[in-house]
Short mmCIF file of C-alpha atoms in Angstrom, two decimals:
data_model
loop_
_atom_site.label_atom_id
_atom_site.label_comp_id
_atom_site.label_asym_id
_atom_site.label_seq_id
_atom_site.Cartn_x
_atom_site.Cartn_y
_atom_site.Cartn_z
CA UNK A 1 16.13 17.56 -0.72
CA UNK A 2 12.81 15.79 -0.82
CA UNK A 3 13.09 13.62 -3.26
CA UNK A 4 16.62 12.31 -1.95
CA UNK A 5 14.92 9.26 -0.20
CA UNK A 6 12.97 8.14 -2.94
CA UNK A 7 16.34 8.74 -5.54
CA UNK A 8 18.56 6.24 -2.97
CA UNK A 9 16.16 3.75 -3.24
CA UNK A 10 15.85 3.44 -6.75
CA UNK A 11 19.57 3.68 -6.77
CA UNK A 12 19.95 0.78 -5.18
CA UNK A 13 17.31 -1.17 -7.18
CA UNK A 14 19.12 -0.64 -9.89
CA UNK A 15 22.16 -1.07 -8.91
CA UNK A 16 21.77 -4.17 -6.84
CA UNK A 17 21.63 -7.71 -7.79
CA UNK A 18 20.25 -10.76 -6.38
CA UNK A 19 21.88 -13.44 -4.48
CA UNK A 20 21.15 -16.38 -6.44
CA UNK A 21 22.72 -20.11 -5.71
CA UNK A 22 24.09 -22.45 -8.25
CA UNK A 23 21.19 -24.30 -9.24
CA UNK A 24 18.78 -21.39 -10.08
CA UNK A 25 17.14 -20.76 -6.25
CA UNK A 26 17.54 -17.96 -4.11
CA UNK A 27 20.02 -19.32 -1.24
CA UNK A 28 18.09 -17.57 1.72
CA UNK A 29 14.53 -18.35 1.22
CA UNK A 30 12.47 -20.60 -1.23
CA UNK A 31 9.25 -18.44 -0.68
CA UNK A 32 7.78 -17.34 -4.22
CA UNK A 33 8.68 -13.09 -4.10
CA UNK A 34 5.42 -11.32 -2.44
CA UNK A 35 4.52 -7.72 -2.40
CA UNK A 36 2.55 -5.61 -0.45
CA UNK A 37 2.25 -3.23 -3.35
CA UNK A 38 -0.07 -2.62 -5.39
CA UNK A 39 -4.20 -2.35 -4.39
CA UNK A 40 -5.52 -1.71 -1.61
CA UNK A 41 -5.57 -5.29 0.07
CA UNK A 42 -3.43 -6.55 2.59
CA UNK A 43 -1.51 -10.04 1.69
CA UNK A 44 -0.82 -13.26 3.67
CA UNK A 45 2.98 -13.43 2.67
CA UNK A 46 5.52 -13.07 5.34
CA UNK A 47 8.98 -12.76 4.37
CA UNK A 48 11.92 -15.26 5.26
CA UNK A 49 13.90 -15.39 8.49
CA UNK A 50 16.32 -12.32 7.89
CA UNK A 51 14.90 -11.12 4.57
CA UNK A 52 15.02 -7.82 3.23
CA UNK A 53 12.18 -6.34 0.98
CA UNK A 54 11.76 -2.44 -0.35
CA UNK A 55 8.87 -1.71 -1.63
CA UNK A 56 8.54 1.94 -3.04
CA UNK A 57 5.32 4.04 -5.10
CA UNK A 58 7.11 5.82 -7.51
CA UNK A 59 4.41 8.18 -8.37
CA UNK A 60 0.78 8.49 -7.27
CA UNK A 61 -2.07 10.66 -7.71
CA UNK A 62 -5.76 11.24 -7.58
CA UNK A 63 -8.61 13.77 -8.35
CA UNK A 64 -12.15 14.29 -6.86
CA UNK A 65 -14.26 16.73 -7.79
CA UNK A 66 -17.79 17.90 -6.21
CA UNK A 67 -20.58 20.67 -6.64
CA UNK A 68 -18.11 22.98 -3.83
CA UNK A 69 -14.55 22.20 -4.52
CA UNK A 70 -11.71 20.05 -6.74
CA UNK A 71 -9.02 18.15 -5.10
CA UNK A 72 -6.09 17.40 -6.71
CA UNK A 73 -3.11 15.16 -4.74
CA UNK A 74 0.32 13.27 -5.72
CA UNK A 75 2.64 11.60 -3.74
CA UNK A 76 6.40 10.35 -4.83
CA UNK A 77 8.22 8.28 -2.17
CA UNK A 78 5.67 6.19 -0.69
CA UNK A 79 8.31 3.92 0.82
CA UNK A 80 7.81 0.65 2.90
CA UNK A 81 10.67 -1.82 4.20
CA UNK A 82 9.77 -5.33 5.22
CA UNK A 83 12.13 -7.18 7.45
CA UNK A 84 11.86 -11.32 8.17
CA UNK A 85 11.91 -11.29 11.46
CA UNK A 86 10.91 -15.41 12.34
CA UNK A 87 9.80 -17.80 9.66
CA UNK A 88 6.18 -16.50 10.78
CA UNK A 89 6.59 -12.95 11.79
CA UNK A 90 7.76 -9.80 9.76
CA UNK A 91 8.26 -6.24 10.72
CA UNK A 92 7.45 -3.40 8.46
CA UNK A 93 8.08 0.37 8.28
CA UNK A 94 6.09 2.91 6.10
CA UNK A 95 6.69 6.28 5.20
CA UNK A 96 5.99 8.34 1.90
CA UNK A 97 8.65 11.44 1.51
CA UNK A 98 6.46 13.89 0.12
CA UNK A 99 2.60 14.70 -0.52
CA UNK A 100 1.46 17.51 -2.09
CA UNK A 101 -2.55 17.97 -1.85
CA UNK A 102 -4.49 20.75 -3.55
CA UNK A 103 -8.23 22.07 -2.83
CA UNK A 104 -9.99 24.48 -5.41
CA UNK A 105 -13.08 25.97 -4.55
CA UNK A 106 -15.07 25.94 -7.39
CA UNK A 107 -17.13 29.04 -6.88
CA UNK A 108 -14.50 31.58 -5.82
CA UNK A 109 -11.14 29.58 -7.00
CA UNK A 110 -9.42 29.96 -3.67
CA UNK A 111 -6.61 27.42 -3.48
CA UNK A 112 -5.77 25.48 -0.32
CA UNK A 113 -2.38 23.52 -0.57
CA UNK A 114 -0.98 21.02 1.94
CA UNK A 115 2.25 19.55 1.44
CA UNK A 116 5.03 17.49 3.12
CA UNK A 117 6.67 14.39 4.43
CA UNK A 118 3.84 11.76 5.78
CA UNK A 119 3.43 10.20 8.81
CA UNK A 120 5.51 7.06 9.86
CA UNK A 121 3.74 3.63 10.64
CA UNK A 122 5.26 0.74 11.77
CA UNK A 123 3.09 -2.64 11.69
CA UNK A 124 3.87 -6.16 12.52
CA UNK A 125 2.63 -9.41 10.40
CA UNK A 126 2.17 -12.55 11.81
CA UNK A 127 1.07 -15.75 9.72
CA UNK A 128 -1.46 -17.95 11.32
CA UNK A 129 -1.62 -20.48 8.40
CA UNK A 130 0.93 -20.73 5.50
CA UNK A 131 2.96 -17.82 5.79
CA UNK A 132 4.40 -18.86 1.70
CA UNK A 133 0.85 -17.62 0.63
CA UNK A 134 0.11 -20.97 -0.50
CA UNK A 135 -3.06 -22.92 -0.06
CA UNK A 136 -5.59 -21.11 2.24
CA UNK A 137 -3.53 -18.96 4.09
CA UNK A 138 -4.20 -16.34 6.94
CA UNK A 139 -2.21 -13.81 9.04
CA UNK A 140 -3.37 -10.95 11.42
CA UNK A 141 -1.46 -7.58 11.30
CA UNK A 142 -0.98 -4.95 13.34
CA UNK A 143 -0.32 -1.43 12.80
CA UNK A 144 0.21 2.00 14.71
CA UNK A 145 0.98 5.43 12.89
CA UNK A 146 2.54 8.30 14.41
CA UNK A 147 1.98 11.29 13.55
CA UNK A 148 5.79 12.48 12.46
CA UNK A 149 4.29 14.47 9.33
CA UNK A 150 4.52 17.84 8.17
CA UNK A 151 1.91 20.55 10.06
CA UNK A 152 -0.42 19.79 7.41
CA UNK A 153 -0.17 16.41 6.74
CA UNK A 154 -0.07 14.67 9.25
CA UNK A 155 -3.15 12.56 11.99
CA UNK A 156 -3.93 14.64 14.85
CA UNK A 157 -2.01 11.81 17.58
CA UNK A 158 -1.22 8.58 17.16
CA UNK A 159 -3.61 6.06 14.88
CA UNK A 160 -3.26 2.09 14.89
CA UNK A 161 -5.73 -0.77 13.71
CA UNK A 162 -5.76 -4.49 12.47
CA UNK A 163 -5.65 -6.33 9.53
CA UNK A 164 -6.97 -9.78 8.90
CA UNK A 165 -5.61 -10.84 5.98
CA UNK A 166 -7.11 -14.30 4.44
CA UNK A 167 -6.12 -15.75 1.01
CA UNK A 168 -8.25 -18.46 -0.98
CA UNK A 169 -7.33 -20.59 -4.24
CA UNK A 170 -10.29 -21.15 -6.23
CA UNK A 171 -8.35 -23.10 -8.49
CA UNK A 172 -4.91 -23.41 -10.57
CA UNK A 173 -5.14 -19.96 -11.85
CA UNK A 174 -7.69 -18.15 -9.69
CA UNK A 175 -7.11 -16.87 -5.77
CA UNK A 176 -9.88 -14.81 -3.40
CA UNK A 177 -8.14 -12.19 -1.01
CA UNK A 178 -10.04 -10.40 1.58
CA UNK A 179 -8.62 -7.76 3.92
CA UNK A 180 -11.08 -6.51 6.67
CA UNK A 181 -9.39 -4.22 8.99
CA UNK A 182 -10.81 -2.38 12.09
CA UNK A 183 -8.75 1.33 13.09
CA UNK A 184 -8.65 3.73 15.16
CA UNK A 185 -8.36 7.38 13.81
CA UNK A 186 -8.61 10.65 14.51
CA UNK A 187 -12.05 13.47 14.55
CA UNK A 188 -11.81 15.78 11.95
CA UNK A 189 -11.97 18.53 14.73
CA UNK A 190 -9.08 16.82 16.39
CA UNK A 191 -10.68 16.73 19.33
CA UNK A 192 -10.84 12.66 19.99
CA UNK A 193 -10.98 9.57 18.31
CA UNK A 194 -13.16 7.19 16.23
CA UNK A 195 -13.60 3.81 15.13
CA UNK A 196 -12.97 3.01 10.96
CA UNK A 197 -13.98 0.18 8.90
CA UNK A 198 -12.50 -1.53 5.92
CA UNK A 199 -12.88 -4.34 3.71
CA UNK A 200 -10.99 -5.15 0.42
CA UNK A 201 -11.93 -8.32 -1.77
CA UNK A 202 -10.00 -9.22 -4.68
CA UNK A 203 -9.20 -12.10 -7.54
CA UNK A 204 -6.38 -12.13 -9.44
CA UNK A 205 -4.36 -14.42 -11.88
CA UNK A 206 -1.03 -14.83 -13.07
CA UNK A 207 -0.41 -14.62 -17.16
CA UNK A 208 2.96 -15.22 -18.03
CA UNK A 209 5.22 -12.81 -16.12
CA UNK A 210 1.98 -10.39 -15.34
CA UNK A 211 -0.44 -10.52 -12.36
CA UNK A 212 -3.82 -9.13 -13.25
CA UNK A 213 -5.81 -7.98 -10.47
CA UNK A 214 -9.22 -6.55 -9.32
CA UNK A 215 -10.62 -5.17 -5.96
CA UNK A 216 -13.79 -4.20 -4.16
CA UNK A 217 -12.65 -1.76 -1.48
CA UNK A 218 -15.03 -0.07 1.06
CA UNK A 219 -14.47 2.14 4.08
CA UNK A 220 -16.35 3.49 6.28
CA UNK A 221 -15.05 6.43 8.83
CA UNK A 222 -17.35 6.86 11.70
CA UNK A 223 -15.67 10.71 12.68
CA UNK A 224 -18.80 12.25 14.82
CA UNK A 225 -19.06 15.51 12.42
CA UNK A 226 -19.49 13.79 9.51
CA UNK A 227 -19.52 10.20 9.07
CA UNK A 228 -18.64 9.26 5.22
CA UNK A 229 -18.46 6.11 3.26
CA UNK A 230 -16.37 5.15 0.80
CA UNK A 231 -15.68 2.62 -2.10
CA UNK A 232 -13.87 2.29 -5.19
CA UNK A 233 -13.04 -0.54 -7.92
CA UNK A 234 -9.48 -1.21 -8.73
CA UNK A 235 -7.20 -2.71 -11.41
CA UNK A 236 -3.88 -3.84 -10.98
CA UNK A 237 -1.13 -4.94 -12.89
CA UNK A 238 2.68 -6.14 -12.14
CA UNK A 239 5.16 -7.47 -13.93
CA UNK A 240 8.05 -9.81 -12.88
CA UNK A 241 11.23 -9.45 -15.11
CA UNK A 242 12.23 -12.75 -16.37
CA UNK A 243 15.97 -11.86 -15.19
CA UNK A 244 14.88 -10.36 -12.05
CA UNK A 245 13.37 -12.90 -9.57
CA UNK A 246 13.26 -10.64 -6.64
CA UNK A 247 11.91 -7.56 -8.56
CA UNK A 248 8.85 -6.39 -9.79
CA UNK A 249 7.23 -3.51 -11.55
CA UNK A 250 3.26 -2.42 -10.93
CA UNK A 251 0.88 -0.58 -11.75
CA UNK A 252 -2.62 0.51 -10.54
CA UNK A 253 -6.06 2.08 -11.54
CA UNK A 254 -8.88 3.12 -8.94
CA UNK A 255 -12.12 4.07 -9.92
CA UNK A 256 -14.51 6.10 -7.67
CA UNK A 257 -17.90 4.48 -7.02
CA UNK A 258 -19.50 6.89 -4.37
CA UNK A 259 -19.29 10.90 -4.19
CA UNK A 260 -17.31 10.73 -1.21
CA UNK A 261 -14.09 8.71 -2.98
CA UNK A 262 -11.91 9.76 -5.36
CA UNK A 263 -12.97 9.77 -8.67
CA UNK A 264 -9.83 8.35 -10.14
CA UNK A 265 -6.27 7.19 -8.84
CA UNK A 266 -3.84 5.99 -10.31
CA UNK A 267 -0.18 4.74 -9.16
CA UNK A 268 3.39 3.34 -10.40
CA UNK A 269 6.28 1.34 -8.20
CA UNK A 270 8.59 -1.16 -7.36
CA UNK A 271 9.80 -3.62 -5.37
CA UNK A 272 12.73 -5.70 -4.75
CA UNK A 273 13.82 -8.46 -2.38
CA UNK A 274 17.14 -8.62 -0.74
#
């Protein structure tokens, strides 16, 4: 039964097709397609006036290991539907159907698993200059999460933030994103609160039908017990089928860079336009 969300999805991916007009253009929208998906960053795009977009991780998982325990996770289902709400404003909805996380200690081999449906956010993007993407380009976003999870999964109340997404052209092939973001999360202990930090620069390039991508991303999580850092590099890669305007297929590597982050990631998904 868990896996029913993610199989409807892909259903209709594949069985959908795209509305295209006579002479070659989509007839509701001349934006170029633009995904949230993959990395870390947040883009400037906002969707047309009454655009549909599904965006949905296919598979993703990570590993960390330290001197006291291993942790293993993967997630399938990690969906997210965008909606056009003005020519300037979208409204998005986030939810992944099932995580599974696993911690070994590495002394005595106990096993700690946690495992069920995420948490639901809901966020709102608003362009403040060229909501195409085009040009130099900025939106703000917010966000608040609930926490609708499974017992082990999910935030200890609800969590929200902002996003400040800015995108730069450096030149015909070559565009700057940054992505700092200021939340507002919960202690470890559950007990309050606590301010996070995050900031994700990246350059990419289009080759063909492939976008090639790479990212800086840094967090840090002031929780009062124990306040961590966190950064990793990250490659991306999607690919736009020549037949399929409003479709894409990506991929993405992080690498760890502190001993706080995972030491490697890695994650597969699509996304489609309607």
């Amino acid at each position: 039964m868990r896996l029913i969300p993610s199989v409807l999805v892909l259903g209709a991916f594949l069985l959908s097709s795209p509305v295209v007009a006579q002479d070659g253009a989509q007839d509701r929208g001349q934006r170029d397609f633009c995904a949230d998906r993959p990395g870390q960053g947040t883009p400037v795009c906002v969707l047309d006036q009454g655009r549909w977009q599904v965006e949905l991780g296919l598979f993703d998982t990570s590993r960390q290991s330290d001197d006291s325990a291993r942790t293993r996770s993967w997630d399938t289902g990690d969906l997210l539907v965008r909606y056009g709400l003005t020519g300037l404003t979208e409204l998005q909805m986030g939810l992944t159907s099932w995580n599974h996380h696993t911690v070994t200690d590495r002394a005595g081999g106990a096993r700690e698993v946690s495992k069920g449906v995420g948490d639901l956010t809901l966020a709102l993007r608003h362009s403040l200059a060229n909501p195409d993407g085009s040009g130099v380009s900025v939106a703000v976003q917010g966000f608040v999460t609930a926490p609708t999870g499974a017992r082990d999964i999910r935030a200890d109340g609800f969590e929200g933030g902002v996003i400040l997404p800015v995108s730069l052209p450096l030149d015909a092939d070559w565009s700057l994103s940054l992505s700092p973001q200021v939340g507002w999360v919960s202690d470890a202990d559950g007990a309050g609160r606590h301010a996070a930090y995050t900031m994700v620069a990246g350059l990419d390039r289009d080759i063909g039908q492939w976008n090639l991508g790479a990212e800086l991303w840094i967090t840090r999580d002031d929780d009062p017990a124990q306040p961590t850092t966190q950064s990793t590099f990250d490659l991306t890669a999607v690919w736009s089928p020549p037949a399929l305007p409003d479709t894409q297929l990506d991929f993405g590597v992080d690498l760890g860079l502190n001993e706080d982050s995972p030491d490697v990631a890695f994650g597969v998904g699509v996304a489609r336009r309607f």
